[in-house]
Amino acid sequence: MYVVFGIILAVLVLALHERLKGNAAALSQTASIFGLIWVGLVIACGMISNIGLRSVIELSGKEPEQARSVWLAIDSVTEGIGGGNEIVGGLWVLLLSIAALKSNAFCKKLNYLGLFVGVAGIFTVYPADILTEIFGLSQIIWFSWLGYIMLVESS
């Protein structure tokens, strides 16, 4: 799922940059840099998980304790680059929302929600599951609303 999300996110990052670059060029470009970095981290996280899971499954029948140790190591890596640490995604949403506010793109309520989502993502630097959950759930709402607005306005 991470890999698919990363691919779709790449398209969204570029589409939003195109939409905002006219009135908030520097902010849109900076946001896009963080968005594309996030794309790479998300895809890498998914690929590490996929390959790691295969290794753990192969080991689990023969050496269950070693399989558990390998999975703990893989989990630490994936959580560190994007599973439980959403700073880069938070920066992307925050900068994007500031750019959208400056350029009067989208509705203000969506942009303010984006500010909240971005700050929540940055706060995931503190290792508390509740912060990651707040970021994830609020971002689902933000993505859904953004998608709806982009579809309605393009038609």
PDB file of N, CA, C and O in Angstrom, residues 7-41:
ATOM      1  N   ILE A   7       3.246   6.510  -5.293  1.00  0.00           N
ATOM      2  CA  ILE A   7       3.096   6.808  -6.724  1.00  0.00           C
ATOM      3  C   ILE A   7       1.986   7.832  -6.941  1.00  0.00           C
ATOM      4  O   ILE A   7       2.148   8.807  -7.681  1.00  0.00           O
ATOM      5  N   ILE A   8       0.854   7.627  -6.285  1.00  0.00           N
ATOM      6  CA  ILE A   8      -0.263   8.578  -6.411  1.00  0.00           C
ATOM      7  C   ILE A   8       0.114   9.933  -5.812  1.00  0.00           C
ATOM      8  O   ILE A   8      -0.212  10.986  -6.363  1.00  0.00           O
ATOM      9  N   LEU A   9       0.840   9.905  -4.703  1.00  0.00           N
ATOM     10  CA  LEU A   9       1.279  11.142  -4.059  1.00  0.00           C
ATOM     11  C   LEU A   9       2.197  11.944  -4.976  1.00  0.00           C
ATOM     12  O   LEU A   9       2.116  13.178  -5.016  1.00  0.00           O
ATOM     13  N   ALA A  10       3.051  11.284  -5.747  1.00  0.00           N
ATOM     14  CA  ALA A  10       3.941  11.985  -6.681  1.00  0.00           C
ATOM     15  C   ALA A  10       3.134  12.796  -7.688  1.00  0.00           C
ATOM     16  O   ALA A  10       3.451  13.960  -7.968  1.00  0.00           O
ATOM     17  N   VAL A  11       2.086  12.191  -8.210  1.00  0.00           N
ATOM     18  CA  VAL A  11       1.233  12.887  -9.177  1.00  0.00           C
ATOM     19  C   VAL A  11       0.547  14.083  -8.505  1.00  0.00           C
ATOM     20  O   VAL A  11       0.493  15.183  -9.069  1.00  0.00           O
ATOM     21  N   LEU A  12       0.059  13.888  -7.284  1.00  0.00           N
ATOM     22  CA  LEU A  12      -0.604  14.971  -6.557  1.00  0.00           C
ATOM     23  C   LEU A  12       0.348  16.117  -6.254  1.00  0.00           C
ATOM     24  O   LEU A  12      -0.013  17.288  -6.413  1.00  0.00           O
ATOM     25  N   VAL A  13       1.559  15.808  -5.814  1.00  0.00           N
ATOM     26  CA  VAL A  13       2.546  16.852  -5.507  1.00  0.00           C
ATOM     27  C   VAL A  13       2.789  17.719  -6.740  1.00  0.00           C
ATOM     28  O   VAL A  13       2.773  18.952  -6.660  1.00  0.00           O
ATOM     29  N   LEU A  14       2.981  17.092  -7.887  1.00  0.00           N
ATOM     30  CA  LEU A  14       3.242  17.848  -9.109  1.00  0.00           C
ATOM     31  C   LEU A  14       2.018  18.641  -9.563  1.00  0.00           C
ATOM     32  O   LEU A  14       2.146  19.791 -10.008  1.00  0.00           O
ATOM     33  N   ALA A  15       0.837  18.058  -9.444  1.00  0.00           N
ATOM     34  CA  ALA A  15      -0.389  18.765  -9.837  1.00  0.00           C
ATOM     35  C   ALA A  15      -0.623  19.992  -8.960  1.00  0.00           C
ATOM     36  O   ALA A  15      -0.988  21.064  -9.458  1.00  0.00           O
ATOM     37  N   LEU A  16      -0.400  19.839  -7.668  1.00  0.00           N
ATOM     38  CA  LEU A  16      -0.587  20.976  -6.762  1.00  0.00           C
ATOM     39  C   LEU A  16       0.458  22.055  -7.001  1.00  0.00           C
ATOM     40  O   LEU A  16       0.160  23.254  -6.920  1.00  0.00           O
ATOM     41  N   HIS A  17       1.667  21.647  -7.315  1.00  0.00           N
ATOM     42  CA  HIS A  17       2.706  22.640  -7.637  1.00  0.00           C
ATOM     43  C   HIS A  17       2.299  23.452  -8.867  1.00  0.00           C
ATOM     44  O   HIS A  17       2.404  24.677  -8.871  1.00  0.00           O
ATOM     45  N   GLU A  18       1.818  22.763  -9.895  1.00  0.00           N
ATOM     46  CA  GLU A  18       1.386  23.460 -11.112  1.00  0.00           C
ATOM     47  C   GLU A  18       0.265  24.453 -10.807  1.00  0.00           C
ATOM     48  O   GLU A  18       0.223  25.541 -11.361  1.00  0.00           O
ATOM     49  N   ARG A  19      -0.611  24.053  -9.928  1.00  0.00           N
ATOM     50  CA  ARG A  19      -1.766  24.890  -9.603  1.00  0.00           C
ATOM     51  C   ARG A  19      -1.387  26.120  -8.780  1.00  0.00           C
ATOM     52  O   ARG A  19      -1.997  27.173  -8.921  1.00  0.00           O
ATOM     53  N   LEU A  20      -0.392  25.997  -7.924  1.00  0.00           N
ATOM     54  CA  LEU A  20      -0.057  27.081  -7.001  1.00  0.00           C
ATOM     55  C   LEU A  20       1.149  27.914  -7.411  1.00  0.00           C
ATOM     56  O   LEU A  20       1.388  28.966  -6.812  1.00  0.00           O
ATOM     57  N   LYS A  21       1.902  27.478  -8.394  1.00  0.00           N
ATOM     58  CA  LYS A  21       3.167  28.145  -8.694  1.00  0.00           C
ATOM     59  C   LYS A  21       3.011  29.570  -9.221  1.00  0.00           C
ATOM     60  O   LYS A  21       3.923  30.366  -9.106  1.00  0.00           O
ATOM     61  N   GLY A  22       1.868  29.905  -9.754  1.00  0.00           N
ATOM     62  CA  GLY A  22       1.678  31.242 -10.303  1.00  0.00           C
ATOM     63  C   GLY A  22       1.648  32.335  -9.249  1.00  0.00           C
ATOM     64  O   GLY A  22       2.277  33.377  -9.407  1.00  0.00           O
ATOM     65  N   ASN A  23       0.945  32.117  -8.163  1.00  0.00           N
ATOM     66  CA  ASN A  23       0.772  33.162  -7.151  1.00  0.00           C
ATOM     67  C   ASN A  23       1.634  32.969  -5.906  1.00  0.00           C
ATOM     68  O   ASN A  23       1.741  33.887  -5.101  1.00  0.00           O
ATOM     69  N   ALA A  24       2.197  31.805  -5.743  1.00  0.00           N
ATOM     70  CA  ALA A  24       3.040  31.545  -4.570  1.00  0.00           C
ATOM     71  C   ALA A  24       4.193  30.636  -5.003  1.00  0.00           C
ATOM     72  O   ALA A  24       4.366  29.541  -4.482  1.00  0.00           O
ATOM     73  N   ALA A  25       4.982  31.126  -5.941  1.00  0.00           N
ATOM     74  CA  ALA A  25       5.994  30.291  -6.594  1.00  0.00           C
ATOM     75  C   ALA A  25       7.011  29.704  -5.615  1.00  0.00           C
ATOM     76  O   ALA A  25       7.262  28.497  -5.629  1.00  0.00           O
ATOM     77  N   ALA A  26       7.593  30.532  -4.774  1.00  0.00           N
ATOM     78  CA  ALA A  26       8.646  30.049  -3.869  1.00  0.00           C
ATOM     79  C   ALA A  26       8.091  29.043  -2.858  1.00  0.00           C
ATOM     80  O   ALA A  26       8.699  27.995  -2.615  1.00  0.00           O
ATOM     81  N   LEU A  27       6.943  29.360  -2.288  1.00  0.00           N
ATOM     82  CA  LEU A  27       6.336  28.442  -1.317  1.00  0.00           C
ATOM     83  C   LEU A  27       5.911  27.138  -1.985  1.00  0.00           C
ATOM     84  O   LEU A  27       6.105  26.056  -1.423  1.00  0.00           O
ATOM     85  N   SER A  28       5.350  27.248  -3.160  1.00  0.00           N
ATOM     86  CA  SER A  28       4.924  26.054  -3.880  1.00  0.00           C
ATOM     87  C   SER A  28       6.118  25.175  -4.227  1.00  0.00           C
ATOM     88  O   SER A  28       6.060  23.942  -4.104  1.00  0.00           O
ATOM     89  N   GLN A  29       7.210  25.805  -4.644  1.00  0.00           N
ATOM     90  CA  GLN A  29       8.408  25.046  -4.990  1.00  0.00           C
ATOM     91  C   GLN A  29       9.010  24.377  -3.753  1.00  0.00           C
ATOM     92  O   GLN A  29       9.384  23.205  -3.792  1.00  0.00           O
ATOM     93  N   THR A  30       9.065  25.099  -2.646  1.00  0.00           N
ATOM     94  CA  THR A  30       9.596  24.532  -1.402  1.00  0.00           C
ATOM     95  C   THR A  30       8.709  23.393  -0.919  1.00  0.00           C
ATOM     96  O   THR A  30       9.205  22.333  -0.511  1.00  0.00           O
ATOM     97  N   ALA A  31       7.404  23.597  -0.969  1.00  0.00           N
ATOM     98  CA  ALA A  31       6.472  22.535  -0.578  1.00  0.00           C
ATOM     99  C   ALA A  31       6.671  21.307  -1.459  1.00  0.00           C
ATOM    100  O   ALA A  31       6.689  20.173  -0.968  1.00  0.00           O
ATOM    101  N   SER A  32       6.851  21.524  -2.751  1.00  0.00           N
ATOM    102  CA  SER A  32       7.034  20.407  -3.679  1.00  0.00           C
ATOM    103  C   SER A  32       8.303  19.621  -3.384  1.00  0.00           C
ATOM    104  O   SER A  32       8.326  18.390  -3.531  1.00  0.00           O
ATOM    105  N   ILE A  33       9.350  20.306  -2.971  1.00  0.00           N
ATOM    106  CA  ILE A  33      10.583  19.602  -2.598  1.00  0.00           C
ATOM    107  C   ILE A  33      10.299  18.633  -1.455  1.00  0.00           C
ATOM    108  O   ILE A  33      10.656  17.456  -1.514  1.00  0.00           O
ATOM    109  N   PHE A  34       9.620  19.130  -0.411  1.00  0.00           N
ATOM    110  CA  PHE A  34       9.292  18.255   0.712  1.00  0.00           C
ATOM    111  C   PHE A  34       8.300  17.168   0.288  1.00  0.00           C
ATOM    112  O   PHE A  34       8.382  16.037   0.756  1.00  0.00           O
ATOM    113  N   GLY A  35       7.377  17.505  -0.607  1.00  0.00           N
ATOM    114  CA  GLY A  35       6.433  16.510  -1.100  1.00  0.00           C
ATOM    115  C   GLY A  35       7.136  15.383  -1.837  1.00  0.00           C
ATOM    116  O   GLY A  35       6.830  14.201  -1.633  1.00  0.00           O
ATOM    117  N   LEU A  36       8.100  15.725  -2.680  1.00  0.00           N
ATOM    118  CA  LEU A  36       8.811  14.692  -3.438  1.00  0.00           C
ATOM    119  C   LEU A  36       9.751  13.878  -2.545  1.00  0.00           C
ATOM    120  O   LEU A  36       9.919  12.670  -2.759  1.00  0.00           O
ATOM    121  N   ILE A  37      10.337  14.524  -1.553  1.00  0.00           N
ATOM    122  CA  ILE A  37      11.135  13.761  -0.575  1.00  0.00           C
ATOM    123  C   ILE A  37      10.226  12.763   0.133  1.00  0.00           C
ATOM    124  O   ILE A  37      10.582  11.602   0.332  1.00  0.00           O
ATOM    125  N   TRP A  38       9.021  13.224   0.511  1.00  0.00           N
ATOM    126  CA  TRP A  38       8.066  12.351   1.189  1.00  0.00           C
ATOM    127  C   TRP A  38       7.685  11.176   0.294  1.00  0.00           C
ATOM    128  O   TRP A  38       7.565  10.046   0.755  1.00  0.00           O
ATOM    129  N   VAL A  39       7.504  11.433  -0.986  1.00  0.00           N
ATOM    130  CA  VAL A  39       7.204  10.368  -1.944  1.00  0.00           C
ATOM    131  C   VAL A  39       8.295   9.298  -1.882  1.00  0.00           C
ATOM    132  O   VAL A  39       8.005   8.103  -1.784  1.00  0.00           O
ATOM    133  N   GLY A  40       9.547   9.723  -1.934  1.00  0.00           N
ATOM    134  CA  GLY A  40      10.656   8.775  -1.872  1.00  0.00           C
ATOM    135  C   GLY A  40      10.678   7.982  -0.577  1.00  0.00           C
ATOM    136  O   GLY A  40      10.898   6.767  -0.581  1.00  0.00           O
ATOM    137  N   LEU A  41      10.421   8.660   0.537  1.00  0.00           N
ATOM    138  CA  LEU A  41      10.417   7.972   1.832  1.00  0.00           C
ATOM    139  C   LEU A  41       9.275   6.966   1.923  1.00  0.00           C
ATOM    140  O   LEU A  41       9.463   5.849   2.422  1.00  0.00           O
TER     141      LEU A  41
END
